[in-house]
Amino acid sequence: MAEGVFRSMTKGDTRVDVIDSAGTGAYHEGCPPDPRTMSVLADHNETEYDHCARKVRSIDFRTFDYVLAMDGENLHDLTRSHRRIVKTSGADAAPAKVQLFGDFGGRKGEEVIDPYYGARDGFTIAYEQMTRFSKGFIEQVLSVVDTVNVPDA
């Protein structure tokens, strides 16, 4: 869901190149998003989201500027993987910043409670969090990109 929300919010934004999402486990690898995710996205007129679940790969830490975790357990797993890559291959092999996505939502350390095992309202709550986190990321990270990329007068 986070990918779908962020894609929608940054559509046409030249500061954003590649957006992708992956899990730390391969539980649903190859599967489309949960129907409840698609239903909540559709409630917000986000109907172009198309995704196939996959597991995080080592190359993701080189390909992406940010690797964002939804909760503390995933942050721990991603950080451990990132450190292992840096230790064995050097910092250039994994320049991505690994962070908790919720840190961009206004409450440091905020986690997304996985809605998968609950009712649809959990997906609505997750959508609200993804929207808030995405707005914060855009304000805190992409606005800095604007500042850095301003040509000299």
mmCIF file of N, CA, C and O in Angstrom, residues 26-33 51-55:
data_model
loop_
_atom_site.group_PDB
_atom_site.id
_atom_site.type_symbol
_atom_site.label_atom_id
_atom_site.label_comp_id
_atom_site.label_asym_id
_atom_site.label_seq_id
_atom_site.Cartn_x
_atom_site.Cartn_y
_atom_site.Cartn_z
ATOM 1 N N ALA A 26 9.521 -13.773 2.212
ATOM 2 C CA ALA A 26 8.959 -14.096 0.897
ATOM 3 C C ALA A 26 7.571 -14.716 1.019
ATOM 4 O O ALA A 26 7.150 -15.485 0.160
ATOM 5 N N TYR A 27 6.844 -14.344 2.067
ATOM 6 C CA TYR A 27 5.566 -14.977 2.369
ATOM 7 C C TYR A 27 4.565 -14.912 1.213
ATOM 8 O O TYR A 27 3.855 -15.864 0.957
ATOM 9 N N HIS A 28 4.492 -13.792 0.542
ATOM 10 C CA HIS A 28 3.492 -13.604 -0.513
ATOM 11 C C HIS A 28 4.142 -13.347 -1.873
ATOM 12 O O HIS A 28 3.517 -12.769 -2.759
ATOM 13 N N GLU A 29 5.393 -13.760 -2.015
ATOM 14 C CA GLU A 29 6.145 -13.493 -3.243
ATOM 15 C C GLU A 29 5.355 -13.960 -4.469
ATOM 16 O O GLU A 29 4.821 -15.058 -4.506
ATOM 17 N N GLY A 30 5.283 -13.059 -5.456
ATOM 18 C CA GLY A 30 4.582 -13.361 -6.693
ATOM 19 C C GLY A 30 3.098 -13.046 -6.666
ATOM 20 O O GLY A 30 2.421 -13.142 -7.690
ATOM 21 N N CYS A 31 2.579 -12.628 -5.521
ATOM 22 C CA CYS A 31 1.142 -12.361 -5.379
ATOM 23 C C CYS A 31 0.826 -10.879 -5.576
ATOM 24 O O CYS A 31 1.644 -10.022 -5.279
ATOM 25 N N PRO A 32 -0.386 -10.592 -6.037
ATOM 26 C CA PRO A 32 -0.816 -9.185 -6.137
ATOM 27 C C PRO A 32 -1.158 -8.655 -4.743
ATOM 28 O O PRO A 32 -1.228 -9.422 -3.775
ATOM 29 N N PRO A 33 -1.406 -7.353 -4.637
ATOM 30 C CA PRO A 33 -1.779 -6.782 -3.342
ATOM 31 C C PRO A 33 -3.065 -7.409 -2.791
ATOM 32 O O PRO A 33 -3.926 -7.855 -3.559
ATOM 33 N N HIS A 51 1.136 -4.244 -8.664
ATOM 34 C CA HIS A 51 2.331 -4.684 -7.946
ATOM 35 C C HIS A 51 2.323 -6.201 -7.803
ATOM 36 O O HIS A 51 1.267 -6.823 -7.706
ATOM 37 N N CYS A 52 3.498 -6.761 -7.779
ATOM 38 C CA CYS A 52 3.696 -8.185 -7.533
ATOM 39 C C CYS A 52 4.686 -8.290 -6.370
ATOM 40 O O CYS A 52 5.796 -7.765 -6.459
ATOM 41 N N ALA A 53 4.281 -8.932 -5.288
ATOM 42 C CA ALA A 53 5.114 -9.003 -4.087
ATOM 43 C C ALA A 53 6.443 -9.704 -4.369
ATOM 44 O O ALA A 53 6.516 -10.642 -5.158
ATOM 45 N N ARG A 54 7.481 -9.187 -3.734
ATOM 46 C CA ARG A 54 8.810 -9.793 -3.838
ATOM 47 C C ARG A 54 9.540 -9.564 -2.530
ATOM 48 O O ARG A 54 9.133 -8.757 -1.696
ATOM 49 N N LYS A 55 10.643 -10.275 -2.381
ATOM 50 C CA LYS A 55 11.486 -10.143 -1.201
ATOM 51 C C LYS A 55 12.596 -9.131 -1.482
ATOM 52 O O LYS A 55 13.069 -9.008 -2.609
#
